Coordinates of N, CA and C in Angstrom, one line a residue:
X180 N -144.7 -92.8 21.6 CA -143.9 -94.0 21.7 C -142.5 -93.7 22.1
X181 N -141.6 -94.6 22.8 CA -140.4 -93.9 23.4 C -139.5 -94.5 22.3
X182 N -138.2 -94.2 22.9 CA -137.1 -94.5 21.7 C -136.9 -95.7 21.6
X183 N -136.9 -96.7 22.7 CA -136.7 -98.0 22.8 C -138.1 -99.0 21.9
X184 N -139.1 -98.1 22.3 CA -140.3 -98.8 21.3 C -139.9 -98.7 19.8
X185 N -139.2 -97.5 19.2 CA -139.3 -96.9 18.2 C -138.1 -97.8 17.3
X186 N -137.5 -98.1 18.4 CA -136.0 -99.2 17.7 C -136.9 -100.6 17.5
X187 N -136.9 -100.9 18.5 CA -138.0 -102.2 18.4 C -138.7 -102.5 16.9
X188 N -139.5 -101.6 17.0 CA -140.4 -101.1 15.4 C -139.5 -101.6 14.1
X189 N -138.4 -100.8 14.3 CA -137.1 -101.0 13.1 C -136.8 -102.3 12.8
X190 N -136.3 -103.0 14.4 CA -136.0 -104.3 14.1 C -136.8 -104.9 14.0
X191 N -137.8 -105.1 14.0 CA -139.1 -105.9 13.4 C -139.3 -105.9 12.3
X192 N -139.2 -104.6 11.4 CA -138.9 -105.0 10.1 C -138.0 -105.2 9.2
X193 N -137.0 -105.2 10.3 CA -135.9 -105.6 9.7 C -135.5 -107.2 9.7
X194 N -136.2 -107.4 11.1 CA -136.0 -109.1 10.9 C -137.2 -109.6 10.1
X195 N -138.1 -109.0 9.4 CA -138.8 -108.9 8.7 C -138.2 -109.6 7.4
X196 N -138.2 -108.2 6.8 CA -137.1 -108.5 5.5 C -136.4 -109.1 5.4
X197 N -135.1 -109.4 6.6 CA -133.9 -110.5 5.9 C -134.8 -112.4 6.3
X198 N -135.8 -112.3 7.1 CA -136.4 -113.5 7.5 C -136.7 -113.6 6.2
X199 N -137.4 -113.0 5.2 CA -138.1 -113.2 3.8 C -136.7 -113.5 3.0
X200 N -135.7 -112.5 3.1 CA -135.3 -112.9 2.2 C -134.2 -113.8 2.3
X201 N -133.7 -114.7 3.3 CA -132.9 -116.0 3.6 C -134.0 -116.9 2.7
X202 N -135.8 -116.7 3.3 CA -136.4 -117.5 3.0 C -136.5 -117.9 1.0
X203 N -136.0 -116.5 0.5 CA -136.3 -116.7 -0.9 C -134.7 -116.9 -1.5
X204 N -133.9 -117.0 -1.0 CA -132.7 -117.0 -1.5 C -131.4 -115.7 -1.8
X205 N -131.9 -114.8 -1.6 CA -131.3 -113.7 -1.9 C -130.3 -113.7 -0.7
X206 N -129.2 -112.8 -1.1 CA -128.1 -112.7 -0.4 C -127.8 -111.4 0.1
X207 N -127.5 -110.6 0.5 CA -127.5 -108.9 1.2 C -126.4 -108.9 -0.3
X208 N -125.6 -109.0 -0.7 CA -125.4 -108.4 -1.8 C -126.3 -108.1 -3.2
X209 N -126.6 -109.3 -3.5 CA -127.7 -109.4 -4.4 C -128.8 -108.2 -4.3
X210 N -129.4 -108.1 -3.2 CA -130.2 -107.3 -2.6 C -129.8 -105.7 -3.1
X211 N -128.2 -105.9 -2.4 CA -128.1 -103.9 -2.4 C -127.9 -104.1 -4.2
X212 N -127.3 -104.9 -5.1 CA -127.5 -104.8 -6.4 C -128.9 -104.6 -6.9
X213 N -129.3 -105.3 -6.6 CA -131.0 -104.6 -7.2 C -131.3 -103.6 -7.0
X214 N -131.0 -103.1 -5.5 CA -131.5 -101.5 -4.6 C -130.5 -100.5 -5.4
X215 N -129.6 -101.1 -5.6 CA -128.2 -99.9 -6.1 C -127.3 -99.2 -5.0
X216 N -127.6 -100.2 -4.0 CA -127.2 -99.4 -2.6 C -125.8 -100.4 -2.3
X217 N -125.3 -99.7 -1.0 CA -124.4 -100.6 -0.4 C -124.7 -101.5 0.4
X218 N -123.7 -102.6 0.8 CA -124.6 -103.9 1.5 C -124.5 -103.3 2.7
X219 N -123.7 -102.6 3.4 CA -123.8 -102.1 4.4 C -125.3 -101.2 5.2
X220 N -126.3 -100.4 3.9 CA -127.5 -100.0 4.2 C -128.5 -101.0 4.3
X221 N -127.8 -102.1 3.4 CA -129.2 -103.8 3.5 C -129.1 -103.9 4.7
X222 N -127.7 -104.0 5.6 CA -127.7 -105.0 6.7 C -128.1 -103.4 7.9
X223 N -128.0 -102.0 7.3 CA -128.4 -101.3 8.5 C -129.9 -101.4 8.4
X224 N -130.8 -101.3 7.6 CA -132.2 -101.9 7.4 C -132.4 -103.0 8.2
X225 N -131.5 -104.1 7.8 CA -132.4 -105.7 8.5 C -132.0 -105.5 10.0
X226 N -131.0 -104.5 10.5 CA -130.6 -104.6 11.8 C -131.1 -103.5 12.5
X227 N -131.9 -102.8 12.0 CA -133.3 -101.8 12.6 C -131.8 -100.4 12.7
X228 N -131.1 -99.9 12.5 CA -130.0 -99.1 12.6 C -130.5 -97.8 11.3
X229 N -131.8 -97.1 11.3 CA -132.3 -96.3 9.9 C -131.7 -95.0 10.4
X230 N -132.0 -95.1 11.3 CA -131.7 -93.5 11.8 C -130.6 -92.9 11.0
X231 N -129.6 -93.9 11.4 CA -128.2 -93.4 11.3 C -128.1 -92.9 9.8
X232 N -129.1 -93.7 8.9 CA -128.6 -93.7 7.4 C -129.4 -93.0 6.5
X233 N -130.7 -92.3 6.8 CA -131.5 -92.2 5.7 C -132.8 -91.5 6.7
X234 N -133.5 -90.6 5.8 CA -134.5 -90.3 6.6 C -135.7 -90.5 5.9
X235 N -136.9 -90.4 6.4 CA -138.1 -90.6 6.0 C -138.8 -91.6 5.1
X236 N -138.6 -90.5 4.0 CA -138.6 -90.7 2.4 C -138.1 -91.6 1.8
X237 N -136.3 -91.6 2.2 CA -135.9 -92.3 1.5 C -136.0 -93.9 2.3
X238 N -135.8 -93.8 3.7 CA -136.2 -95.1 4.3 C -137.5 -96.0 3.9
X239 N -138.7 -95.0 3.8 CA -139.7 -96.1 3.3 C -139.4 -96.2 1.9
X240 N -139.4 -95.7 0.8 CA -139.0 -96.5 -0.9 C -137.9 -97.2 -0.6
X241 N -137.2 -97.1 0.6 CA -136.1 -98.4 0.3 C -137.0 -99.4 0.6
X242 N -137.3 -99.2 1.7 CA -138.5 -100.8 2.0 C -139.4 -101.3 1.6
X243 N -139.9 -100.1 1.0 CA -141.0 -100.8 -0.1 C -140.1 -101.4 -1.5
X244 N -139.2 -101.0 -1.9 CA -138.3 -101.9 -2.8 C -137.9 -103.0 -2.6
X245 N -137.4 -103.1 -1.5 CA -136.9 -104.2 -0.8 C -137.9 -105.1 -1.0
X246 N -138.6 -104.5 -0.2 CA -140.5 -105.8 0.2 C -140.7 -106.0 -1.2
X247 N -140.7 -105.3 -2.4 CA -141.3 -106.4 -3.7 C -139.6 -107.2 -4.3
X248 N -138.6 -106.5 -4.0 CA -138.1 -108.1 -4.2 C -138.2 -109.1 -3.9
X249 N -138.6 -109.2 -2.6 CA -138.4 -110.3 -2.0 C -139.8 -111.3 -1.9
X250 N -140.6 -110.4 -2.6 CA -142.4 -110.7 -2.8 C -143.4 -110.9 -1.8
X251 N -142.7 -109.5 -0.4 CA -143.9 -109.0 0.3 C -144.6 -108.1 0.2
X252 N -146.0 -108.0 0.7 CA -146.7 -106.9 0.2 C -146.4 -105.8 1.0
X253 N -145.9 -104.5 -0.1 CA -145.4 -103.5 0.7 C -146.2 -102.5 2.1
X254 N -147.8 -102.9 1.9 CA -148.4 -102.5 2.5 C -148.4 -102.8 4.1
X255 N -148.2 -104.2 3.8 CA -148.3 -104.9 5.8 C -146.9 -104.6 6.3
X256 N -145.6 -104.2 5.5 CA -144.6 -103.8 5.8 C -144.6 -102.0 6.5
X257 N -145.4 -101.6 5.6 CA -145.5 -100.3 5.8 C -146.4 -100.0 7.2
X258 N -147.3 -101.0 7.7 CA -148.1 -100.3 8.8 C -147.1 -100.5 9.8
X259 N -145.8 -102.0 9.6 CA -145.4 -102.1 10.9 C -144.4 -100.7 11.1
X260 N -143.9 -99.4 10.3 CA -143.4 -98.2 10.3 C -143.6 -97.1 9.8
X261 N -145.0 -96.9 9.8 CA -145.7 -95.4 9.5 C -146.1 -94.9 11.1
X262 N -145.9 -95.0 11.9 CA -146.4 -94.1 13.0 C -144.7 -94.2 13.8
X263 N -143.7 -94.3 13.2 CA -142.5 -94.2 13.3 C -141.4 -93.6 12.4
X264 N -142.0 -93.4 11.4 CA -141.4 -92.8 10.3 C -141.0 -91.3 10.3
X265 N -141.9 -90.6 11.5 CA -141.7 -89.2 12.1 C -140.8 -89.0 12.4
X266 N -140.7 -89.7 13.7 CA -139.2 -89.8 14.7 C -138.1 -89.5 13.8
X267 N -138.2 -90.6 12.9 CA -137.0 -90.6 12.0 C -136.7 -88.7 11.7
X268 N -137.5 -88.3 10.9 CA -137.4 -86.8 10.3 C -136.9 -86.0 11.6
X269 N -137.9 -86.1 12.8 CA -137.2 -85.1 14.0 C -136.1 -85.7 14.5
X270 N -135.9 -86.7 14.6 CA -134.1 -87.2 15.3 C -133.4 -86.3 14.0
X271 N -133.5 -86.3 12.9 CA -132.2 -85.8 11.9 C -132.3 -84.5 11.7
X272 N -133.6 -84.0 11.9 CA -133.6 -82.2 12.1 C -133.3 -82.0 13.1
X273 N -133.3 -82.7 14.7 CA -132.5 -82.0 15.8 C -130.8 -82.4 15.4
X274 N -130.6 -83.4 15.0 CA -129.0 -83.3 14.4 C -128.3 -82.1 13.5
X275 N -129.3 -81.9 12.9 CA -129.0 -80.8 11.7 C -128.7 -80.0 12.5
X276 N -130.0 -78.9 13.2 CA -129.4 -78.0 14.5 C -128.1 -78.0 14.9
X277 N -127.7 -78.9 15.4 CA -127.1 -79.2 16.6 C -126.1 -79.2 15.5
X278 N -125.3 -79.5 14.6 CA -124.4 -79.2 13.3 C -124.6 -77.9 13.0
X279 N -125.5 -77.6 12.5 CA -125.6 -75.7 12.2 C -124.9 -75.0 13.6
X280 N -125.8 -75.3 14.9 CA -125.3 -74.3 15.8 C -123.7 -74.5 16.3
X281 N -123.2 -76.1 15.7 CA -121.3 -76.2 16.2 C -120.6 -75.7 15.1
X282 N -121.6 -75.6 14.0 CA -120.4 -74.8 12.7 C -120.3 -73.4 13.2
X283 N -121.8 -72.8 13.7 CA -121.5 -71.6 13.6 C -121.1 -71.2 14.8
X284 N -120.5 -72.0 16.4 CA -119.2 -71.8 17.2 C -118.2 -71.9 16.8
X285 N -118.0 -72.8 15.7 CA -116.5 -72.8 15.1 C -116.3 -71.6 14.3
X286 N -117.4 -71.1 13.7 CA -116.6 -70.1 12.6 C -116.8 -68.9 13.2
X287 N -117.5 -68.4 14.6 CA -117.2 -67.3 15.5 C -116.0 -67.4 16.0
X288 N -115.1 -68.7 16.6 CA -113.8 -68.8 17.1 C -113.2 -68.4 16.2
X289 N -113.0 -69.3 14.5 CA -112.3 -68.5 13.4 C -112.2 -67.4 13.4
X290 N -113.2 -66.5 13.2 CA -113.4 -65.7 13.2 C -113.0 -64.2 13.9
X291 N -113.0 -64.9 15.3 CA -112.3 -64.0 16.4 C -110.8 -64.1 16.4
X292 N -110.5 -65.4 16.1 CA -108.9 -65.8 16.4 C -108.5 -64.9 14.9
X293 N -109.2 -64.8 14.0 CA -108.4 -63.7 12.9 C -108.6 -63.0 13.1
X294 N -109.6 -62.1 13.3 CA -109.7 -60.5 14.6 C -108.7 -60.1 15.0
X295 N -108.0 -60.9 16.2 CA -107.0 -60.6 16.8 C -105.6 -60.8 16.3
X296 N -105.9 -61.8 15.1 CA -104.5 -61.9 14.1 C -104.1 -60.6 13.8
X297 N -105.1 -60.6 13.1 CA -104.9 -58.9 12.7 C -104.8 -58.0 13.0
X298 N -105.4 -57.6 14.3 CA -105.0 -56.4 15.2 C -103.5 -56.5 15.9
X299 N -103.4 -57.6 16.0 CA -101.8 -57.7 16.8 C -101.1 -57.5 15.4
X300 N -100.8 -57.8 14.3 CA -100.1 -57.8 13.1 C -100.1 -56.0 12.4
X301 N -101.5 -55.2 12.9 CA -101.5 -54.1 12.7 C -100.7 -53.1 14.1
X302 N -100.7 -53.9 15.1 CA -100.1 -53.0 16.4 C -98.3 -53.1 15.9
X303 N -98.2 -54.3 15.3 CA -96.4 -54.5 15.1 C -96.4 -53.6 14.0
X304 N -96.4 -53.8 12.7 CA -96.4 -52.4 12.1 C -96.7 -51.4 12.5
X305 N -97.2 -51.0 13.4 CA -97.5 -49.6 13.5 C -95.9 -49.4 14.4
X306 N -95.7 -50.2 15.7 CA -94.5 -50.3 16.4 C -93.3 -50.2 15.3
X307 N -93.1 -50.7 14.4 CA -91.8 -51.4 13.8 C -91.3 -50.2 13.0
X308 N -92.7 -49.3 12.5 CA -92.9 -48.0 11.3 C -92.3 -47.0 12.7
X309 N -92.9 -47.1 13.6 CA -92.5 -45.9 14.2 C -91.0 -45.9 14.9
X310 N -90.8 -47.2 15.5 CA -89.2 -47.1 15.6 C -88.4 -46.7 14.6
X311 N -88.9 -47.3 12.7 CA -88.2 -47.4 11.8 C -87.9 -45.5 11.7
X312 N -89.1 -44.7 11.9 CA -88.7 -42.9 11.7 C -87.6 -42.7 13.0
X313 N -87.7 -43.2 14.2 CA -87.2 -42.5 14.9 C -85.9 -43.1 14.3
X314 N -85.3 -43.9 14.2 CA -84.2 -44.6 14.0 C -83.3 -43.4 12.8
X315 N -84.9 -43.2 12.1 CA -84.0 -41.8 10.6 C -83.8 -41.2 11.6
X316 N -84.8 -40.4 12.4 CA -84.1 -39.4 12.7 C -82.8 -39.0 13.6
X317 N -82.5 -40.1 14.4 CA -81.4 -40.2 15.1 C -80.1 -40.2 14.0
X318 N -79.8 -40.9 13.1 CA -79.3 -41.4 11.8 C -78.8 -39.9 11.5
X319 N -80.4 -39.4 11.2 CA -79.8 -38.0 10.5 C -79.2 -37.0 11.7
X320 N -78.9 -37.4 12.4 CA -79.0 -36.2 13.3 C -76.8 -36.6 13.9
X321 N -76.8 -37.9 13.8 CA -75.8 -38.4 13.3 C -74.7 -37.9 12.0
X322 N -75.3 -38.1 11.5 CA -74.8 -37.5 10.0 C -74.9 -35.8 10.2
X323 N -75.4 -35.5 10.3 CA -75.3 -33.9 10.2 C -74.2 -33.5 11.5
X324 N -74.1 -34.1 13.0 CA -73.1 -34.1 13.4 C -71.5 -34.5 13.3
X325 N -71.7 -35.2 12.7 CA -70.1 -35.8 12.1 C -69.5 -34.7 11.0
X326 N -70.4 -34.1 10.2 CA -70.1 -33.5 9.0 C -70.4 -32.1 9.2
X327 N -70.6 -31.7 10.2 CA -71.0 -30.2 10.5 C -69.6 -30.0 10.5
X328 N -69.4 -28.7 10.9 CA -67.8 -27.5 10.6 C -68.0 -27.2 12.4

């Protein structure tokens, strides 16, 4: 099924759910108080938007929660998003990747950019130490000339 079928899916149960629950009274607050959620995940549910918030697992026990508040059977809810409920898991494991492999660009750049902190900070001391002898030795060579006989 393509992506566009796969959203479709979402909002069908989503206009699912808030059709029931206008129909029973409930209010998207009320709702995330029962769920313990924010109203903001009620209204990303009723507006098919799952991806973004929740994966698998936790998207179906929300909707099956949902569906017995509102006193549908969680089952006819569940066929309209079990052969969609995958997608969900592989959209957020290619995310995850795709996070892993830009953390671990960023912390090779860290990484390098302190490399070379440090090698430039070790080249100046080494410069700064060796001017600093030659500097004695001119110094002393000073001193022993002024005060020679």
């Amino acid at each position: 099924m393509n992506e566009k079928g796969n959203l479709a899916k979402f909002i069908d149960v989503g206009n699912i759910l808030e059709k029931r629950r206008t129909e029973v009274g409930f209010t998207v607050e009320q709702i995330a108080k029962k769920l313990k959620l924010g109203e903001n995940i009620i209204r990303a549910i009723e507006s098919g938007e799952v991806e973004e918030i929740m994966q698998k697992i936790y998207y179906q026990g929300l909707v099956c929660q949902y569906a017995k508040i509102i006193g549908l059977k969680e089952e006819k809810i569940m066929q309209y998003i079990s052969q969609d409920i995958e997608n969900i898991n592989n959209q957020h494991s290619q995310k995850i990747l795709n996070l892993r492999y830009k953390s671990y660009i960023k912390v090779s750049k860290i990484s390098l950019k302190l490399f070379y902190s440090i090698g430039a900070a070790i080249i100046i001391v080494i410069i700064i130490n060796s001017m600093i002898k030659k500097n004695k030795v001119n110094t002393n060579e000073v001193i022993k000339s002024d005060f020679s006989i």
